[in-house]
PDB file of C-alpha atoms in Angstrom:
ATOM      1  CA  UNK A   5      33.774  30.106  -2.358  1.00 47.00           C
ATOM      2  CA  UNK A   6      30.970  29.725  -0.035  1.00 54.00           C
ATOM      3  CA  UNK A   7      28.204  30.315  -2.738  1.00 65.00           C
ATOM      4  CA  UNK A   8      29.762  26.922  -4.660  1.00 70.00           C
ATOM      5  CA  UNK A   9      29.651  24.878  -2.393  1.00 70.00           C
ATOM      6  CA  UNK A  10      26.202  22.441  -2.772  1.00 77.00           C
ATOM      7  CA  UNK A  11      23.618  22.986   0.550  1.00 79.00           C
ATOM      8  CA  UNK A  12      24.115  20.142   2.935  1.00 82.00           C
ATOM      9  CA  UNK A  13      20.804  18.259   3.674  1.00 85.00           C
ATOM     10  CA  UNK A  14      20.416  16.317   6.490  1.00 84.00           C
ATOM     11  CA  UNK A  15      20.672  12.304   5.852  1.00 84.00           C
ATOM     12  CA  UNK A  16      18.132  11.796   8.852  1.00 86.00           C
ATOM     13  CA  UNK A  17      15.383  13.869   6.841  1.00 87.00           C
ATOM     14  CA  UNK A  18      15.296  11.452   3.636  1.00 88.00           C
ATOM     15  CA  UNK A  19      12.441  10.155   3.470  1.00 90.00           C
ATOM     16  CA  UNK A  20      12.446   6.067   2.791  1.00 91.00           C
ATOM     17  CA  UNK A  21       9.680   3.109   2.293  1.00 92.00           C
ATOM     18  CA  UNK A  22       9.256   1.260   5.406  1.00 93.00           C
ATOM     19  CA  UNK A  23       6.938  -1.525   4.282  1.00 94.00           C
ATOM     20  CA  UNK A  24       4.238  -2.369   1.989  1.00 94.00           C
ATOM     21  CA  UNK A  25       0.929  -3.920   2.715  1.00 94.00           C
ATOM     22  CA  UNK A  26      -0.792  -5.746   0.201  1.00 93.00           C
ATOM     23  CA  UNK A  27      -3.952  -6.784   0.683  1.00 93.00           C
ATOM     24  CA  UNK A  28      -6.814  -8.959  -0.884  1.00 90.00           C
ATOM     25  CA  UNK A  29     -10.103  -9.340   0.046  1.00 88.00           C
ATOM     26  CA  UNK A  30     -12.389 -11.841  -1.297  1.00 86.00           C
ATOM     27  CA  UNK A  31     -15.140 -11.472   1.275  1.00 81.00           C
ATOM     28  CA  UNK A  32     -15.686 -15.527   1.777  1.00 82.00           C
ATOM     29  CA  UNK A  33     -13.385 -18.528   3.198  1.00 82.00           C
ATOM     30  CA  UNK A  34     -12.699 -21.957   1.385  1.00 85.00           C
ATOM     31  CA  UNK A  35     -11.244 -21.941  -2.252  1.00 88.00           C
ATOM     32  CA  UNK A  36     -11.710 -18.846  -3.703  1.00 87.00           C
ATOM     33  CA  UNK A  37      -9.529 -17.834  -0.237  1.00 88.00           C
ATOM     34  CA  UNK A  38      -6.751 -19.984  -1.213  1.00 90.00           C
ATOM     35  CA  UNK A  39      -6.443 -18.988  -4.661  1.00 89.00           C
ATOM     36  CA  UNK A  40      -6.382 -15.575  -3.376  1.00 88.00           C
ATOM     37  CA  UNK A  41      -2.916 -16.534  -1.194  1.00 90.00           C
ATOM     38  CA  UNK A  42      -1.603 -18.317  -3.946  1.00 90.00           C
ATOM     39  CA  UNK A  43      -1.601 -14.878  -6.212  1.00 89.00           C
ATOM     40  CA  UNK A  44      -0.063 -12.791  -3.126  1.00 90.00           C
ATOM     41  CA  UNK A  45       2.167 -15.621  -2.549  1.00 90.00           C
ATOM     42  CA  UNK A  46       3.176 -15.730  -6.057  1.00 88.00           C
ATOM     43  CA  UNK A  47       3.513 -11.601  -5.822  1.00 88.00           C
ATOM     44  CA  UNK A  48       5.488 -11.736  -3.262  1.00 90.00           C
ATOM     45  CA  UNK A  49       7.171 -14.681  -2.372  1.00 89.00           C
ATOM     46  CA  UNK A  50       6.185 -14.606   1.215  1.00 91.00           C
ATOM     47  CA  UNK A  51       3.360 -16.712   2.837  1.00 93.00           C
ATOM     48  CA  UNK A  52       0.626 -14.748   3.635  1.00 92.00           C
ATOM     49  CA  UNK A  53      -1.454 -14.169   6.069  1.00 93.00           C
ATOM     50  CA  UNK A  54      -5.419 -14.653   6.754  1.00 90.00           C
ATOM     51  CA  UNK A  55      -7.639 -11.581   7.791  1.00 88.00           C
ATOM     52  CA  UNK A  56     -10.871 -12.559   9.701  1.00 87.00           C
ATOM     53  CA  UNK A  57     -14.525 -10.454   9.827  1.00 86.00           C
ATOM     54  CA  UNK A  58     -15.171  -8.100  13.163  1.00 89.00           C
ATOM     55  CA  UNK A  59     -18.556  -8.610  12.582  1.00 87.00           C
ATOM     56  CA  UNK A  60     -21.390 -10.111  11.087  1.00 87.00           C
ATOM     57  CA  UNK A  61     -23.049  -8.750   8.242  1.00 85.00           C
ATOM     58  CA  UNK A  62     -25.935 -11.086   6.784  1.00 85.00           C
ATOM     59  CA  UNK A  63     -26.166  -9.074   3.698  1.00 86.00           C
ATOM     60  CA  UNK A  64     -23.176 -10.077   2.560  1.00 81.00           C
ATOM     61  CA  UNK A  65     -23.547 -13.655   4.539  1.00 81.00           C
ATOM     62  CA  UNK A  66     -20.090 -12.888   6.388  1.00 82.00           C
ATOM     63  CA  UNK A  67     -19.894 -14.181  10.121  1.00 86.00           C
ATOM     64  CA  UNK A  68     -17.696 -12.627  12.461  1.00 89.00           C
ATOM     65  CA  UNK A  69     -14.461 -14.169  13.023  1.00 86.00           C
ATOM     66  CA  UNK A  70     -14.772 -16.390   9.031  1.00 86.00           C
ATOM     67  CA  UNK A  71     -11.683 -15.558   7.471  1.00 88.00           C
ATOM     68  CA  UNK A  72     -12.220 -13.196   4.328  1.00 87.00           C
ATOM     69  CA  UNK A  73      -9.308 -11.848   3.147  1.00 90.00           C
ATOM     70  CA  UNK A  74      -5.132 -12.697   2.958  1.00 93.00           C
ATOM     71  CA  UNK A  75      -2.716  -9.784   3.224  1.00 93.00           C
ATOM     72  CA  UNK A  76       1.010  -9.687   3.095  1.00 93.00           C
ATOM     73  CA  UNK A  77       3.714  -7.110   4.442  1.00 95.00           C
ATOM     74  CA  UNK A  78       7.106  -6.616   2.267  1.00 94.00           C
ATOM     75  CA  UNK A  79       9.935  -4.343   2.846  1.00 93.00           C
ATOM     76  CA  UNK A  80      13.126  -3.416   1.237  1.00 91.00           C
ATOM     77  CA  UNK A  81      13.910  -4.280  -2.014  1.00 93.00           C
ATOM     78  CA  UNK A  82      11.401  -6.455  -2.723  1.00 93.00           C
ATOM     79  CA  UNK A  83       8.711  -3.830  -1.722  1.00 93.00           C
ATOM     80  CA  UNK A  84      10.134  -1.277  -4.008  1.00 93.00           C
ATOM     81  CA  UNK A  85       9.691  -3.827  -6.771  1.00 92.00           C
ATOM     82  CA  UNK A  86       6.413  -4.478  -6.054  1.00 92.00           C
ATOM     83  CA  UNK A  87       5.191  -0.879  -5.635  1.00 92.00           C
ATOM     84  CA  UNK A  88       6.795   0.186  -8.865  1.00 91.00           C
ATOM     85  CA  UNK A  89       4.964  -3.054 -10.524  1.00 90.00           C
ATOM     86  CA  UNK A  90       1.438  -1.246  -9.169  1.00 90.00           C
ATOM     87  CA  UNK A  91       2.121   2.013  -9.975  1.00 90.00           C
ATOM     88  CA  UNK A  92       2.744   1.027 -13.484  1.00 90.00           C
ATOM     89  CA  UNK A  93      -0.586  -0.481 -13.453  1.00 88.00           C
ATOM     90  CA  UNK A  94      -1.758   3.052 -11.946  1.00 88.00           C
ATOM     91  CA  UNK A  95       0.400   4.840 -14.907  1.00 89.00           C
ATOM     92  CA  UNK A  96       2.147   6.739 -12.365  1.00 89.00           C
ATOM     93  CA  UNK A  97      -1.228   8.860 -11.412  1.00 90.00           C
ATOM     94  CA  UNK A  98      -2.268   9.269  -7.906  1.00 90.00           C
ATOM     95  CA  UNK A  99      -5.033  11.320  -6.391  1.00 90.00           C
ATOM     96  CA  UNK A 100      -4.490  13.659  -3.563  1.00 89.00           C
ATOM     97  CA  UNK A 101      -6.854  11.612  -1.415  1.00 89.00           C
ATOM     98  CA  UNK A 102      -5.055   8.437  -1.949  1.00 90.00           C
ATOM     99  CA  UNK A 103      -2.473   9.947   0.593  1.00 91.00           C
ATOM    100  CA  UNK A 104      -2.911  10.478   4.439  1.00 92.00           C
ATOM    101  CA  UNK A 105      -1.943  12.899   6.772  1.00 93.00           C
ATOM    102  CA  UNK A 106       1.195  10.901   8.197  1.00 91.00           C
ATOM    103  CA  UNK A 107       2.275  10.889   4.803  1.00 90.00           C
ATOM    104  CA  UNK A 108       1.256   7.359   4.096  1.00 93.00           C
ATOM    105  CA  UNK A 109      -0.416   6.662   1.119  1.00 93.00           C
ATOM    106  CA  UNK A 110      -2.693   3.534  -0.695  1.00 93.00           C
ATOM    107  CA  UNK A 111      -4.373   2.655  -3.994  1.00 91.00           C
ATOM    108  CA  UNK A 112      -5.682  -0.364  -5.676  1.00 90.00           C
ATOM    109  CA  UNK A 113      -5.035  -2.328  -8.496  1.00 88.00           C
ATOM    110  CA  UNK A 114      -8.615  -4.431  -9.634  1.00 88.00           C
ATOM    111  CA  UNK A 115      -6.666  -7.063 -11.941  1.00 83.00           C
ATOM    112  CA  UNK A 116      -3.552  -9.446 -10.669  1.00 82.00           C
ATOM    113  CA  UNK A 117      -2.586  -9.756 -14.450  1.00 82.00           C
ATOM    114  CA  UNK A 118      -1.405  -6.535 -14.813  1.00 80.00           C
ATOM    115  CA  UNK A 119       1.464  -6.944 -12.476  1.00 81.00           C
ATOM    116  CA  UNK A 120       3.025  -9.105 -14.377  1.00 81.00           C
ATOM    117  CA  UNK A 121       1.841 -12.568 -12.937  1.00 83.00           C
ATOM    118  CA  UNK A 122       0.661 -15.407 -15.640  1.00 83.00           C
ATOM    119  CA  UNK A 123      -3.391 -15.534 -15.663  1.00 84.00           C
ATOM    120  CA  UNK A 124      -4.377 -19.297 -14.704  1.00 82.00           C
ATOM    121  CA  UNK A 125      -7.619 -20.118 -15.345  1.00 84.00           C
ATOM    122  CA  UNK A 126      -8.454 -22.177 -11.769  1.00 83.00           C
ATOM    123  CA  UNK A 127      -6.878 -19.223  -9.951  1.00 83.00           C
ATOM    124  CA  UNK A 128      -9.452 -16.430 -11.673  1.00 84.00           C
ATOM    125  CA  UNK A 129      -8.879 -13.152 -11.767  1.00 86.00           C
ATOM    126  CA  UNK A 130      -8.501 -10.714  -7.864  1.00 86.00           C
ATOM    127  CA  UNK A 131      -7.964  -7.333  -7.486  1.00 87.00           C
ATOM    128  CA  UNK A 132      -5.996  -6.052  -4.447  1.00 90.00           C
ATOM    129  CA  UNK A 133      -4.783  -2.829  -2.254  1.00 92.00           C
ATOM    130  CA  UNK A 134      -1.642  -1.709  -1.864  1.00 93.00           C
ATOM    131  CA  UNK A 135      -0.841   0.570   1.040  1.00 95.00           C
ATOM    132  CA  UNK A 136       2.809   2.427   1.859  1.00 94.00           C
ATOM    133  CA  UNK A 137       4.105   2.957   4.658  1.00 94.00           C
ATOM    134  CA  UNK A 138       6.532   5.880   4.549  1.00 93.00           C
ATOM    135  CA  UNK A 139       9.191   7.146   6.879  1.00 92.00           C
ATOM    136  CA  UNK A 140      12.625   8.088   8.223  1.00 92.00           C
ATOM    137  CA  UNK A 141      15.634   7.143  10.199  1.00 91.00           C
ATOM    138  CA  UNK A 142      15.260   7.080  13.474  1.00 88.00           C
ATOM    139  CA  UNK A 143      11.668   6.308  13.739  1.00 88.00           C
ATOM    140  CA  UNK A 144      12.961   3.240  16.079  1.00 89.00           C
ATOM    141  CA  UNK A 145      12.644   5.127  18.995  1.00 91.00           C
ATOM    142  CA  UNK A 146       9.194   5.029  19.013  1.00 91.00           C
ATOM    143  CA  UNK A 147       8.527   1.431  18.478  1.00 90.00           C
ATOM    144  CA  UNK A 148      12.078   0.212  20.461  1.00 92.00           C
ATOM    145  CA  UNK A 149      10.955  -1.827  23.941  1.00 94.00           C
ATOM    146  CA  UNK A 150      13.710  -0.019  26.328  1.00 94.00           C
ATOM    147  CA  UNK A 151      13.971   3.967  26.808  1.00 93.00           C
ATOM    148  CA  UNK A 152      11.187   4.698  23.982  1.00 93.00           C
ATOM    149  CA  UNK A 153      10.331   8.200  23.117  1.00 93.00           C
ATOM    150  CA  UNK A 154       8.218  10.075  20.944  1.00 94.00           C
ATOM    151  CA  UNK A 155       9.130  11.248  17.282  1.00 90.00           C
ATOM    152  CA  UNK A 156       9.219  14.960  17.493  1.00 90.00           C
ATOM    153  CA  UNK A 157       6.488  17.418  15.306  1.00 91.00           C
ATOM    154  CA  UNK A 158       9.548  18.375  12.715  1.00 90.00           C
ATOM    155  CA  UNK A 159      10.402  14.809  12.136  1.00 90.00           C
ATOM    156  CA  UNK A 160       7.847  13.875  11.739  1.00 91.00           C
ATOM    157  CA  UNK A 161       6.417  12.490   8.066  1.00 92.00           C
ATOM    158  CA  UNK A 162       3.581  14.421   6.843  1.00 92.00           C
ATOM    159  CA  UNK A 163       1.343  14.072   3.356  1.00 91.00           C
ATOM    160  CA  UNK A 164       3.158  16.698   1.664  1.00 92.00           C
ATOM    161  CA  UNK A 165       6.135  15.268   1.776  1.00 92.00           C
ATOM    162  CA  UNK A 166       5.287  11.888   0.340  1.00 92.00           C
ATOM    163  CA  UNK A 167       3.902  13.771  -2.225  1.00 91.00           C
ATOM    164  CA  UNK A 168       6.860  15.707  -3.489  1.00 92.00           C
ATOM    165  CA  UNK A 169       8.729  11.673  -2.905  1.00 92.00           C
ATOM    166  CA  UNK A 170       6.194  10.408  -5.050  1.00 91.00           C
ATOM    167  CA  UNK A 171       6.872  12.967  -7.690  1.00 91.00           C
ATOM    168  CA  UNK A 172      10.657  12.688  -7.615  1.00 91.00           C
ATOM    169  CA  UNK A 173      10.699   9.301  -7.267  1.00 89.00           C
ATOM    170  CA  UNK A 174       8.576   8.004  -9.852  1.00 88.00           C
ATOM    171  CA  UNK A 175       8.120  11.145 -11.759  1.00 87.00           C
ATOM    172  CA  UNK A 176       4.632  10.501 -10.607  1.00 85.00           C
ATOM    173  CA  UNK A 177       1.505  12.832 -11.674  1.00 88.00           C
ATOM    174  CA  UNK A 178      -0.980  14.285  -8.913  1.00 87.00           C
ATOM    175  CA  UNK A 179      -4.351  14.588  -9.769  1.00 86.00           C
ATOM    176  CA  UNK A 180      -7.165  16.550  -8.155  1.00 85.00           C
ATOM    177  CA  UNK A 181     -10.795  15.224  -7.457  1.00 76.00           C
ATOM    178  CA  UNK A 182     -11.695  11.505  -6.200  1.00 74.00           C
ATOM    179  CA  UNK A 183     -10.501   8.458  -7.428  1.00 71.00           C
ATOM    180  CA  UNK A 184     -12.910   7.180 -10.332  1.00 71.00           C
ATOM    181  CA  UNK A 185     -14.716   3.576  -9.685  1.00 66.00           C
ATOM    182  CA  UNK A 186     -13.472   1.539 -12.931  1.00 63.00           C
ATOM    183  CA  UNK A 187     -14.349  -1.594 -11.875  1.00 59.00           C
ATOM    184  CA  UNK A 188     -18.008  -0.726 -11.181  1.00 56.00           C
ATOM    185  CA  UNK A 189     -18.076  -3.611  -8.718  1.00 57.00           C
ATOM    186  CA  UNK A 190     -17.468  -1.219  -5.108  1.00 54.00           C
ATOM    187  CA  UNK A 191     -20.970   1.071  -5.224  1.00 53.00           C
ATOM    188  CA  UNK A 192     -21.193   3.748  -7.471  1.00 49.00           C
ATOM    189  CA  UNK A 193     -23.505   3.851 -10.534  1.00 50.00           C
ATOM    190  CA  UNK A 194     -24.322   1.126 -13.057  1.00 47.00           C
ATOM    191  CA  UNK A 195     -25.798   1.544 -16.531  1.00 47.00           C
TER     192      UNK A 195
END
């Protein structure tokens, strides 16, 4: 009888989205800025929030401290609906670099359009990051203000993990080697 019954697994080892980060960088302030938020606002239906330069870097004419870029954190529901939106983009094909060692993982998506959202002309077209945040229950006491703790090495969430998630989840694909520059706009080589 005890070779029927199913293994137990241990509800405090599944493995859950915290948050998502999206992020869009335009690299200058004033209206092409603005029609940046209005995409991530319209992505997510959260205000978001302005990013400003470190540092100054004439060849791209950015000062430090000139706000370049708008980024927006989701979680729950809504973040599960936005990451499947990008990974259809992605067609469910990751990289093995596009995930970290903490078992977080990131990719980008170079056209708004293909999530989904109406293309308007005075908007123009922006690309954007996503980045998840993975992990588990219990991970409060580590960020809690009174008696906080560290997370111990076995609960910890590591890439391997996310991976097999990913692959479950989504019935994602893994693929080996670097992710390929399509948009030939971020280095690489032009012909």
């Amino acid at each position: 009888m005890a070779e029927d019954a199913p293994a137990k697994t241990n509800p405090m080892k599944d493995l859950s989205l915290i948050k998502l980060c999206v992020n869009c960088c335009v690299g200058e302030s004033g209206d092409k800025l603005t029609r940046a938020a209005k995409v991530l606002e319209q992505l997510t239906g959260q205000q978001p929030v302005t990013s400003k330069a470190r540092y100054t870097v004439r060849t791209f004419s950015i000062r430090r401290n000139e706000k370049i870029a708008v980024h927006c954190t989701v979680r729950g529901e809504k973040a599960l609906e936005i990451l499947e939106r990008g990974l259809k983009v992605k067609e469910y094909e990751l990289y093995h670099e596009n995930f970290s060692q903490t078992g977080n993982f990131g990719f980008g998506v170079d056209e708004h359009i293909d999530l989904g959202i109406k293309y308007d002309p005075s908007i123009g077209i922006h690309g954007m990051d996503f980045y998840v945040v993975m992990g588990r229950k219990g991970f409060r006491v580590s960020k809690r203000k009174q008696k906080r703790s560290r997370i111990g090495i076995r609960h910890k969430v590591t890439a391997d993990e996310t991976k097999k998630w990913f692959q479950q989840q989504y019935d994602g694909v893994l693929m080996r080697g670097k992710p390929k520059n399509t948009s030939g706009r971020r280095g690489g080589k032009r012909k």
